[in-house]
Coordinates of C-alpha atoms and ligand atoms in Angstrom, one line a residue:
M28 CA 198.6 46.7 150.1
N29 CA 195.3 45.2 149.3
I30 CA 195.0 41.4 149.4
K31 CA 192.5 39.7 147.0
N32 CA 190.8 36.3 146.9
Y33 CA 192.4 33.7 144.7
I34 CA 189.6 32.0 142.9
N35 CA 189.8 29.9 139.7
G36 CA 193.4 31.0 139.2
K37 CA 192.6 34.7 139.3
F38 CA 192.8 37.4 142.0
K39 CA 189.4 38.9 142.7
N40 CA 187.8 41.5 145.0
P41 CA 185.1 40.2 147.2
V42 CA 181.6 40.3 145.7
Q43 CA 180.2 42.5 148.5
D44 CA 183.2 44.8 148.6
Y45 CA 183.6 44.3 152.4
W46 CA 187.1 44.8 153.7
I47 CA 189.0 44.3 156.9
E48 CA 192.2 46.1 158.1
N49 CA 195.4 44.1 158.2
F50 CA 197.8 45.1 161.1
N51 CA 201.5 44.9 161.4
P52 CA 202.0 43.7 165.0
S53 CA 205.6 45.0 165.2
N54 CA 204.4 48.7 165.1
G55 CA 200.6 48.5 165.5
E56 CA 200.0 50.1 162.1
V57 CA 197.4 49.1 159.4
Y58 CA 199.4 48.2 156.3
G59 CA 196.7 46.9 154.1
Q60 CA 193.2 45.6 153.6
I61 CA 191.9 42.1 153.1
P62 CA 188.5 40.9 151.8
N63 CA 185.8 40.0 154.3
S64 CA 184.3 37.4 152.0
T65 CA 180.8 36.3 152.2
S66 CA 178.9 33.1 151.2
E67 CA 178.8 34.5 147.7
D68 CA 182.6 34.4 147.4
I69 CA 182.6 30.9 148.9
E70 CA 180.0 29.9 146.3
D71 CA 182.2 31.3 143.6
A72 CA 185.2 29.4 145.0
Y73 CA 183.2 26.2 145.4
N74 CA 182.0 26.4 141.7
A75 CA 185.6 26.8 140.5
A76 CA 186.7 23.9 142.6
K77 CA 183.8 21.7 141.5
S78 CA 184.6 22.5 137.8
A79 CA 188.3 21.6 138.3
F80 CA 187.6 18.4 140.2
P81 CA 186.9 15.9 137.3
S82 CA 190.1 16.7 135.5
W83 CA 192.3 17.1 138.6
S84 CA 191.2 13.9 140.2
K85 CA 192.0 12.0 137.0
K86 CA 195.5 13.4 136.6
T87 CA 198.2 10.8 137.0
L88 CA 199.9 10.7 140.4
E89 CA 203.1 11.6 138.7
E90 CA 201.5 14.7 137.2
R91 CA 200.0 15.9 140.5
S92 CA 203.3 15.1 142.3
R93 CA 205.3 17.1 139.7
I94 CA 203.2 20.2 140.3
L95 CA 203.4 19.9 144.1
I96 CA 207.1 19.6 144.0
K97 CA 207.3 22.6 141.6
I98 CA 205.3 24.6 144.2
S99 CA 207.8 23.5 146.8
E100 CA 210.8 24.6 144.7
L101 CA 209.2 28.0 144.0
L102 CA 208.6 28.5 147.7
E103 CA 212.3 27.8 148.3
A104 CA 213.3 30.1 145.6
N105 CA 211.2 32.9 147.2
L106 CA 212.3 32.1 150.7
Q107 CA 213.4 35.7 151.6
R108 CA 210.3 37.3 150.2
F109 CA 207.9 34.9 152.0
A110 CA 209.9 35.0 155.3
E111 CA 209.7 38.8 155.2
A112 CA 206.0 38.8 154.5
E113 CA 205.3 36.2 157.3
S114 CA 207.3 38.1 159.8
K115 CA 205.6 41.4 159.0
D116 CA 202.1 39.9 159.1
N117 CA 202.6 37.8 162.3
G118 CA 205.3 39.6 164.3
K119 CA 207.6 36.5 164.5
P120 CA 211.3 37.0 164.2
I121 CA 212.3 36.9 160.5
S122 CA 215.0 34.5 161.4
L123 CA 212.4 32.1 162.6
A124 CA 210.2 32.5 159.5
K125 CA 213.3 31.9 157.4
A126 CA 214.5 28.9 159.3
V127 CA 211.2 27.2 160.1
D128 CA 208.0 28.5 158.7
I129 CA 208.7 28.9 155.0
P130 CA 211.1 25.9 154.6
R131 CA 208.4 23.7 156.4
A132 CA 205.7 25.0 154.0
A133 CA 208.0 24.0 151.1
S134 CA 208.5 20.6 152.7
N135 CA 204.8 20.1 153.1
F136 CA 204.4 20.3 149.3
R137 CA 207.4 18.2 148.6
F138 CA 206.5 15.6 151.2
F139 CA 202.9 15.1 150.0
G140 CA 204.0 15.3 146.3
N141 CA 206.2 12.2 147.1
A142 CA 203.8 10.5 149.5
I143 CA 201.0 10.3 147.0
T144 CA 203.1 8.2 144.7
Q145 CA 203.6 5.7 147.5
F146 CA 200.0 5.7 148.9
A147 CA 198.6 2.2 148.5
S148 CA 195.4 0.4 149.5
E149 CA 194.7 -3.1 150.8
S150 CA 193.2 -6.1 149.2
H151 CA 191.7 -9.0 151.1
E152 CA 191.1 -12.4 149.6
S153 CA 188.0 -14.0 151.1
V154 CA 189.4 -17.5 151.5
G155 CA 186.9 -20.3 150.8
Q156 CA 184.4 -17.9 149.4
N157 CA 185.9 -17.4 145.9
A158 CA 186.0 -13.7 146.3
I159 CA 188.6 -10.9 146.4
N160 CA 188.1 -7.5 148.0
Y161 CA 190.1 -4.5 147.2
T162 CA 189.9 -1.0 148.7
L163 CA 189.7 2.0 146.4
R164 CA 190.8 5.3 148.0
Q165 CA 189.0 8.0 146.1
P166 CA 189.3 11.7 146.5
I167 CA 186.3 13.3 148.3
G168 CA 185.6 16.2 145.9
V169 CA 185.6 19.7 147.2
V170 CA 187.1 20.1 150.7
G171 CA 187.5 23.0 153.1
C172 CA 190.7 23.9 154.9
I173 CA 190.8 26.5 157.7
S174 CA 194.0 27.4 159.5
P175 CA 195.1 29.7 162.3
W176 CA 197.5 32.6 162.6
N177 CA 200.4 31.2 164.7
L178 CA 202.2 29.3 161.9
P179 CA 200.4 30.8 159.0
L180 CA 201.8 29.3 155.8
Y181 CA 203.2 26.3 157.6
L182 CA 199.8 25.1 158.8
F183 CA 197.9 26.3 155.8
T184 CA 200.0 24.2 153.5
W185 CA 200.0 21.2 155.9
K186 CA 196.3 20.9 155.0
I187 CA 196.3 22.0 151.4
A188 CA 199.2 19.9 150.2
P189 CA 197.7 16.5 151.2
A190 CA 194.2 17.6 150.0
I191 CA 195.3 18.4 146.5
A192 CA 197.8 15.5 146.3
A193 CA 195.0 13.1 147.0
G194 CA 193.0 14.6 144.0
N195 CA 190.6 16.9 145.8
C196 CA 189.9 20.5 145.0
V197 CA 190.1 23.0 147.8
V198 CA 188.4 26.1 149.3
A199 CA 190.8 27.4 151.9
K200 CA 190.8 30.2 154.4
P201 CA 193.8 31.4 156.3
S202 CA 193.4 33.3 159.5
E203 CA 192.2 36.9 158.8
V204 CA 195.0 38.1 161.2
T205 CA 197.8 36.6 158.9
P206 CA 196.6 36.4 155.3
M207 CA 199.7 37.6 153.5
T208 CA 201.7 34.5 152.7
A209 CA 198.5 32.6 151.7
Y210 CA 197.8 35.4 149.3
L211 CA 201.3 35.2 147.8
L212 CA 200.9 31.4 147.5
G213 CA 198.3 31.9 144.8
E214 CA 201.0 33.5 142.5
I215 CA 203.3 30.5 143.1
C216 CA 200.5 28.0 142.3
N217 CA 199.9 29.7 139.0
E218 CA 203.6 29.8 138.2
A219 CA 203.9 26.1 139.1
G220 CA 201.1 25.3 136.6
L221 CA 198.5 24.2 139.2
P222 CA 195.3 24.1 137.1
K223 CA 192.8 26.8 137.9
G224 CA 190.2 26.0 140.5
V225 CA 192.2 23.2 142.2
L226 CA 193.1 25.6 145.0
N227 CA 190.9 28.6 145.9
I228 CA 192.0 30.9 148.7
V229 CA 189.2 33.0 150.2
H230 CA 190.0 35.6 152.9
G231 CA 187.9 37.0 155.7
L232 CA 186.7 36.6 159.3
G233 CA 186.2 33.2 160.8
T234 CA 182.6 34.0 161.7
T235 CA 181.6 35.0 158.1
T236 CA 184.0 33.5 155.6
G237 CA 185.1 30.5 157.7
Q238 CA 181.6 29.7 158.8
A239 CA 180.3 29.9 155.1
I240 CA 182.8 27.2 154.2
V241 CA 181.7 25.0 157.0
E242 CA 178.0 25.6 156.2
H243 CA 178.3 24.9 152.5
T244 CA 176.3 21.8 151.9
D245 CA 178.5 20.5 149.1
I246 CA 181.9 20.9 150.8
K247 CA 182.1 17.4 152.1
A248 CA 185.1 17.5 154.4
I249 CA 186.6 20.2 156.7
S250 CA 190.1 20.2 158.0
F251 CA 190.4 22.8 160.7
T252 CA 193.2 23.9 163.0
G253 CA 192.5 26.5 165.7
G254 CA 191.0 27.0 169.1
T255 CA 189.0 24.4 170.9
A256 CA 185.9 26.5 171.3
T257 CA 185.9 27.2 167.5
G258 CA 186.4 23.5 166.8
A259 CA 183.4 22.7 168.9
H260 CA 181.3 25.3 167.1
I261 CA 182.4 23.9 163.7
A262 CA 181.6 20.3 164.8
K263 CA 178.1 21.3 165.7
I264 CA 177.5 22.7 162.3
A265 CA 179.2 20.0 160.3
A266 CA 177.9 16.9 162.2
P267 CA 174.3 17.1 161.0
M268 CA 175.6 17.4 157.5
F269 CA 177.7 14.3 158.0
K270 CA 180.9 16.0 156.9
K271 CA 184.2 14.4 157.4
L272 CA 186.0 16.4 160.1
S273 CA 189.6 16.8 161.2
L274 CA 190.0 19.1 164.2
E275 CA 193.5 20.1 165.5
L276 CA 192.8 22.2 168.5
G277 CA 194.4 23.8 171.6
G278 CA 196.9 22.4 174.0
K279 CA 198.3 22.9 177.5
N280 CA 201.3 20.7 177.2
P281 CA 203.3 19.4 180.1
N282 CA 207.1 19.5 180.1
I283 CA 208.2 16.9 182.7
I284 CA 211.8 17.1 183.9
F285 CA 213.4 14.3 185.9
A286 CA 216.7 14.8 187.8
D287 CA 218.5 12.1 185.7
C288 CA 218.1 14.0 182.4
D289 CA 220.9 15.5 180.3
Y290 CA 220.6 18.8 182.1
D291 CA 222.2 21.2 179.6
D292 CA 220.4 19.8 176.7
M293 CA 217.1 20.0 178.7
L294 CA 217.7 23.6 179.7
E295 CA 218.5 24.7 176.2
T296 CA 215.5 23.0 174.7
T297 CA 213.1 24.1 177.5
V298 CA 213.9 27.7 176.7
R299 CA 212.8 27.0 173.1
S300 CA 209.8 24.8 173.9
S301 CA 208.6 27.6 176.3
F302 CA 209.1 30.7 174.1
A303 CA 209.6 29.8 170.5
N304 CA 207.3 31.9 168.3
Q305 CA 206.5 34.0 171.4
G306 CA 205.0 30.9 172.9
Q307 CA 202.3 30.9 170.3
I308 CA 202.7 27.3 169.2
C309 CA 200.1 24.7 170.1
L310 CA 202.9 22.4 171.0
C311 CA 204.8 24.7 173.4
G312 CA 205.4 23.1 176.8
S313 CA 203.6 25.7 178.9
R314 CA 203.4 23.7 182.1
I315 CA 206.9 22.8 183.4
F316 CA 207.1 20.2 186.2
I317 CA 210.5 19.7 187.7
E318 CA 211.6 16.9 190.0
S319 CA 212.1 18.5 193.5
S320 CA 215.8 17.6 193.9
I321 CA 216.8 19.9 190.9
Y322 CA 214.0 22.4 191.3
E323 CA 216.0 25.3 192.8
R324 CA 218.9 24.8 190.4
F325 CA 216.5 24.7 187.4
K326 CA 214.6 27.7 188.6
S327 CA 217.7 29.8 188.9
D328 CA 219.3 28.7 185.6
F329 CA 216.1 28.9 183.6
I330 CA 215.4 32.5 184.8
T331 CA 218.9 33.5 184.0
R332 CA 218.5 32.2 180.5
I333 CA 215.1 33.8 180.0
K334 CA 216.3 37.2 181.2
A335 CA 218.9 37.0 178.5
L336 CA 216.4 36.6 175.7
K337 CA 216.1 39.7 173.6
V338 CA 212.6 41.1 172.9
G339 CA 212.7 43.2 169.8
H340 CA 211.6 44.1 166.3
P341 CA 211.1 40.9 164.2
S342 CA 213.5 42.1 161.5
D343 CA 216.4 42.6 163.9
A344 CA 218.7 39.6 163.6
N345 CA 219.4 39.6 167.4
T346 CA 215.7 39.3 168.3
N347 CA 214.7 36.1 170.1
I348 CA 211.1 37.2 171.0
G349 CA 209.2 39.3 168.4
A350 CA 205.7 40.8 168.7
L351 CA 202.6 39.0 169.7
V352 CA 200.2 38.6 166.8
S353 CA 197.5 41.2 167.7
K354 CA 196.5 43.7 170.2
P355 CA 193.5 41.7 171.5
H356 CA 195.8 38.7 171.8
L357 CA 198.4 40.7 173.8
E358 CA 195.6 41.8 176.1
K359 CA 194.4 38.3 176.6
V360 CA 197.9 37.0 177.5
K361 CA 198.4 40.0 179.9
S362 CA 195.1 39.2 181.6
Y363 CA 196.5 35.7 182.5
I364 CA 199.4 37.3 184.3
E365 CA 197.0 39.2 186.5
I366 CA 194.9 36.0 187.0
A367 CA 198.2 34.2 188.1
K368 CA 198.8 36.9 190.7
D369 CA 195.3 36.7 192.0
E370 CA 195.7 33.0 192.4
N371 CA 198.9 33.4 194.5
G372 CA 201.3 32.7 191.6
T373 CA 204.7 34.4 191.8
V374 CA 206.0 36.1 188.6
L375 CA 209.6 35.1 188.7
C376 CA 210.5 37.0 185.6
G377 CA 208.8 39.0 182.9
G378 CA 205.2 39.9 183.1
K379 CA 205.4 43.4 181.5
E380 CA 204.9 44.9 178.1
V381 CA 208.1 46.0 176.3
I382 CA 208.5 49.2 174.5
V383 CA 210.7 48.7 171.5
K384 CA 212.4 51.9 170.5
G385 CA 211.0 53.2 167.2
F386 CA 208.1 50.7 167.3
E387 CA 206.3 52.0 170.4
N388 CA 202.9 50.8 169.3
G389 CA 204.0 47.2 168.7
Y390 CA 202.6 44.3 170.7
Y391 CA 205.7 43.2 172.7
L392 CA 205.6 41.3 176.0
E393 CA 208.5 40.0 178.2
P394 CA 208.9 36.2 178.4
T395 CA 207.2 35.4 181.6
V396 CA 207.8 32.6 184.1
I397 CA 205.2 32.0 186.9
E398 CA 205.8 29.8 189.9
V399 CA 202.4 28.3 190.7
P400 CA 201.2 27.1 194.1
N401 CA 199.3 24.1 192.6
D402 CA 198.5 22.5 189.3
E403 CA 194.8 23.3 189.4
C404 CA 195.1 27.1 189.1
R405 CA 193.7 28.7 185.9
V406 CA 197.1 29.6 184.5
N407 CA 198.0 25.9 184.7
Q408 CA 194.7 24.7 183.2
E409 CA 193.8 27.2 180.5
E410 CA 195.6 27.7 177.2
I411 CA 197.3 31.1 177.3
F412 CA 199.1 30.7 173.9
G413 CA 201.7 33.4 174.6
P414 CA 205.1 33.8 176.2
V415 CA 204.0 32.6 179.6
V416 CA 205.0 29.4 181.3
T417 CA 204.3 28.0 184.7
I418 CA 206.8 26.0 186.8
M419 CA 206.3 23.8 189.9
P420 CA 208.1 20.9 191.6
F421 CA 207.0 17.3 191.9
D422 CA 208.1 14.4 194.1
T423 CA 207.1 11.2 192.4
E424 CA 206.4 9.8 188.9
E425 CA 202.8 9.0 190.0
D426 CA 202.2 12.6 191.1
V427 CA 203.6 14.2 188.0
L428 CA 201.7 11.8 185.7
A429 CA 198.4 12.7 187.5
M430 CA 199.1 16.4 187.2
A431 CA 200.2 16.1 183.5
N432 CA 196.9 14.4 182.7
K433 CA 194.7 16.6 184.8
V434 CA 193.8 19.1 182.1
K435 CA 191.1 19.0 179.4
Y436 CA 193.7 19.1 176.7
G437 CA 195.9 16.3 175.3
L438 CA 198.0 17.5 172.4
S439 CA 201.7 16.9 173.3
A440 CA 203.9 16.1 176.2
T441 CA 207.7 16.4 176.7
L442 CA 209.6 14.1 179.0
W443 CA 213.2 14.5 180.1
T444 CA 214.8 11.4 181.6
N445 CA 217.4 8.8 180.8
D446 CA 215.5 6.0 182.6
L447 CA 214.3 3.7 179.8
K448 CA 211.7 1.9 181.9
R449 CA 210.3 5.2 183.2
T450 CA 210.2 6.5 179.6
L451 CA 208.1 3.5 178.5
R452 CA 205.8 3.7 181.5
M453 CA 205.2 7.4 181.2
S454 CA 204.8 7.4 177.4
N455 CA 202.2 4.7 177.7
Q456 CA 200.2 6.7 180.2
L457 CA 200.5 10.3 179.2
Q458 CA 197.2 11.4 177.6
A459 CA 198.6 13.1 174.5
G460 CA 198.8 12.6 170.8
I461 CA 202.5 13.2 170.7
V462 CA 205.2 12.4 173.4
W463 CA 208.7 13.8 172.9
V464 CA 211.4 12.2 175.0
N465 CA 214.6 14.2 175.4
T466 CA 213.7 16.5 172.6
W467 CA 210.9 18.9 171.5
M468 CA 209.1 19.6 168.2
M469 CA 211.3 17.1 166.3
R470 CA 209.0 16.3 163.4
D471 CA 209.0 13.5 160.9
L472 CA 206.2 14.3 158.4
R473 CA 205.3 10.6 158.1
T474 CA 204.1 10.4 161.7
P475 CA 200.5 10.9 162.9
F476 CA 199.9 14.4 164.2
G477 CA 197.1 15.4 166.4
G478 CA 195.6 15.4 169.9
V479 CA 193.2 13.6 172.2
K480 CA 190.5 15.0 174.6
A481 CA 189.8 18.7 173.9
S482 CA 192.9 18.9 171.6
G483 CA 191.1 17.4 168.7
V484 CA 189.7 14.6 166.6
G485 CA 191.6 12.8 163.8
R486 CA 195.2 12.9 162.8
E487 CA 197.2 14.7 160.2
G488 CA 200.6 13.8 158.8
G489 CA 201.8 11.1 156.4
F490 CA 199.3 8.6 155.1
E491 CA 196.9 9.7 157.9
A492 CA 196.3 12.9 156.0
L493 CA 195.9 11.1 152.7
R494 CA 193.4 8.8 154.4
F495 CA 191.5 11.7 155.7
F496 CA 191.3 13.3 152.3
T497 CA 190.1 10.1 150.5
E498 CA 187.0 7.9 150.9
P499 CA 187.7 4.2 151.1
K500 CA 185.5 2.1 149.0
N501 CA 185.3 -1.7 149.3
V502 CA 184.9 -3.6 146.0
C503 CA 184.1 -7.3 146.4
I504 CA 184.4 -9.5 143.3
K505 CA 183.2 -13.1 143.3
Y506 CA 185.0 -15.4 140.9
Ligands
LIG614 P1 190.6 30.3 166.1 O1 189.9 29.1 166.5 O2 190.1 31.6 166.5 O3 190.7 30.4 164.5 C1 191.2 29.4 163.7 C2 190.7 29.6 162.3 O4 189.3 29.4 162.3 C3 190.9 31.0 161.7 O5 191.1 31.0 160.3 C4 189.6 31.7 162.1 O6 189.4 32.8 161.3 C5 188.6 30.5 161.8 N1 187.3 30.6 162.4 C6 187.0 31.3 163.5 N2 185.6 31.2 163.8 C7 185.2 30.4 162.8 C8 183.9 29.8 162.5 N3 182.8 30.1 163.2 N4 183.7 29.0 161.4 C9 184.8 28.7 160.7 N5 186.0 29.2 160.9 C10 186.2 30.0 161.9 O7 192.1 30.1 166.5 P2 193.3 31.1 166.4 O8 193.5 31.5 165.0 O9 193.2 32.1 167.5 O10 194.6 30.1 166.6 C11 195.0 29.8 167.9 C12 194.5 28.4 168.3 O11 194.8 27.4 167.4 C13 195.1 28.0 169.6 O12 194.0 27.4 170.4 C14 196.0 26.9 169.2 O13 196.3 25.9 170.3 C15 195.3 26.3 168.1 N6 196.3 25.6 167.3 C16 196.2 24.2 167.2 C17 197.2 23.5 166.5 C18 197.1 22.0 166.5 O14 197.7 21.4 165.6 N7 196.4 21.3 167.3 C19 198.3 24.1 165.8 C20 198.2 25.6 165.9 C21 197.3 26.2 166.6 P3 189.8 34.3 161.9 O15 191.2 34.2 162.3 O16 189.7 35.1 160.7 O17 188.9 34.6 163.0

C-alpha cells in the first residue's frame, strides 16, 4: 500500500517522486512505500498552512473544540482499524495498540479540544500608575511537529492537537519507520470537517523531510520528540533563526526499589515499566536499583516473571512482547547485550533473538535482564531503548540518589517506598521531569510533561502545551 502526503486536505504524491520502503517488523517484509518528501513538498504544505491560518485562527474556540472532539470520536469509532495499522507498522502487540496507543490519541484530541475553552490569560493592574495590563495569547502561525516511531499516533497527536487547538496551522512529519496511522489520520480530519490546510502531514526521512521543516524560515516553532542527538542537531539549526523549540528527548530512567514497598504491586509494575512496548518507551525504567536486603528475592522473582513473558506475533492475543521496530534497531539493541558482557555484566535472562514460527524474518528479541557490576558501565549510562534492563543492589538512600542522578539524562524516575519522608526527600532531589511514586506511567494530561538535562527543553501537556503554541503579548493601557 502506498502512503501519500496529506496537504491542503488532499492526498498527494511527492513532487520529486522519491519513495522509501515501509517494512512490517513482524515478518521483515516490505508492505508499502512512503514518500521521501523534499523541501518542495514542505513548501507546498507550508503554503497550504499559511493560507488556512487567517480563517482558522479566528474561528471561535467552540468551533475549534467541536472539530477536535469530532476527530477524537472518529478515532474511537475506528479503534480496531487504527490499532491493526499501528501494530503492523510498529510491531507492538495489537492488544497494546488497542488499549493504549489509539485510545490515548483520541484522548489527546478530546483533552485539548476541552482545554482550549478553559485557557485563560492574566491581567495586572499597575496600582498607582492608572494602567491596566493584560496578556494576549495569540497563535504563532505555521508550526512544525516531528515525532518518533515508538508511540506513533499517540505522540504525533500529542503535538498536533494542542497546536491546532491554539489556532495554529501545522506541517507535521511522523517517523518514516511508522507512517501508517498518521496517514490514516488525514482521512479522519477530512471527515471531521477540519478545514483544509490546518493540518498537513508530510512523510519522509528525518534528514530530508524533517530537516526541511526545521530549516523553513517561516515555520516559527518546532515541537520535536526523538533522540537526544537529533534534538541537538535541530536546536543548532533552529536557534539562529530564533524559532520557538520544544524538545522531548531520550531517557535512562531509574527505577528505585526500597525494601518497605508494596512488593507484589512493585513487581507487577516493574515488569511493565521494563518491557512494555518492547522497552521502547522513553519513560521505561531501564536502570533498576534494589535495596540490598531484598535484592536476591527480587532478582529471583523478577526473572521468573520475565521468563514467563511470551514473545510472539503482534496479532496473537497471548503476546506480551512483539517485534522491535526495525532491523537496524534490533541490531543496535543486540549490540548493547555484547557491550554488557564485555563490561563484566551478567545476562540473567534473555539476550537472544527469537524465531517466531511462520514469521522467521521478524525482529524479535527476548526480554533481557543484565546484572551490572557498577552503575557507570555503558549499559547503565546509554539509552538502549529496547527490551533490556539492568539491575544492581544499593545500600543507602544517598548512594542510590547519587547513582540515579549520575547520567546525562533526566526524563523520569520511579520510586517504590512507603516512607513518606523519604518520598519527599527523594522526589525533591531526583533530577527528572517526572517522578512516579508507587506507580509508573500514570498520566494526567493536565500535568507538565518533559525532561531535564539531555532529556529535553520545555514541557508539553495541559496548559504548558497551549503556552508553547501561543505567543504572549503584553498590552498596557493607561487610563
Ligand atoms: P530520532 O531522533 O531518530 O527521530 C525522531 C523524529 O525526528 C523522526 O520523525 C525522524 O525521522 C526525525 N528526524 C531525524 N533526523 C532529523 C533531522 N535532521 N531533522 C528533523 N527531523 C529529523 O528518534 P527515533 O525516531 O529513533 O525515536 C526514539 C527516540 O525518541 C529515543 O531516544 C526516545 O527516548 C525518544 N523519545 C522521547 C520521548 C520524550 O517524550 N522525551 C518520547 C518518545 C521517544 P525518521 O524517523 O524518518 O528518521
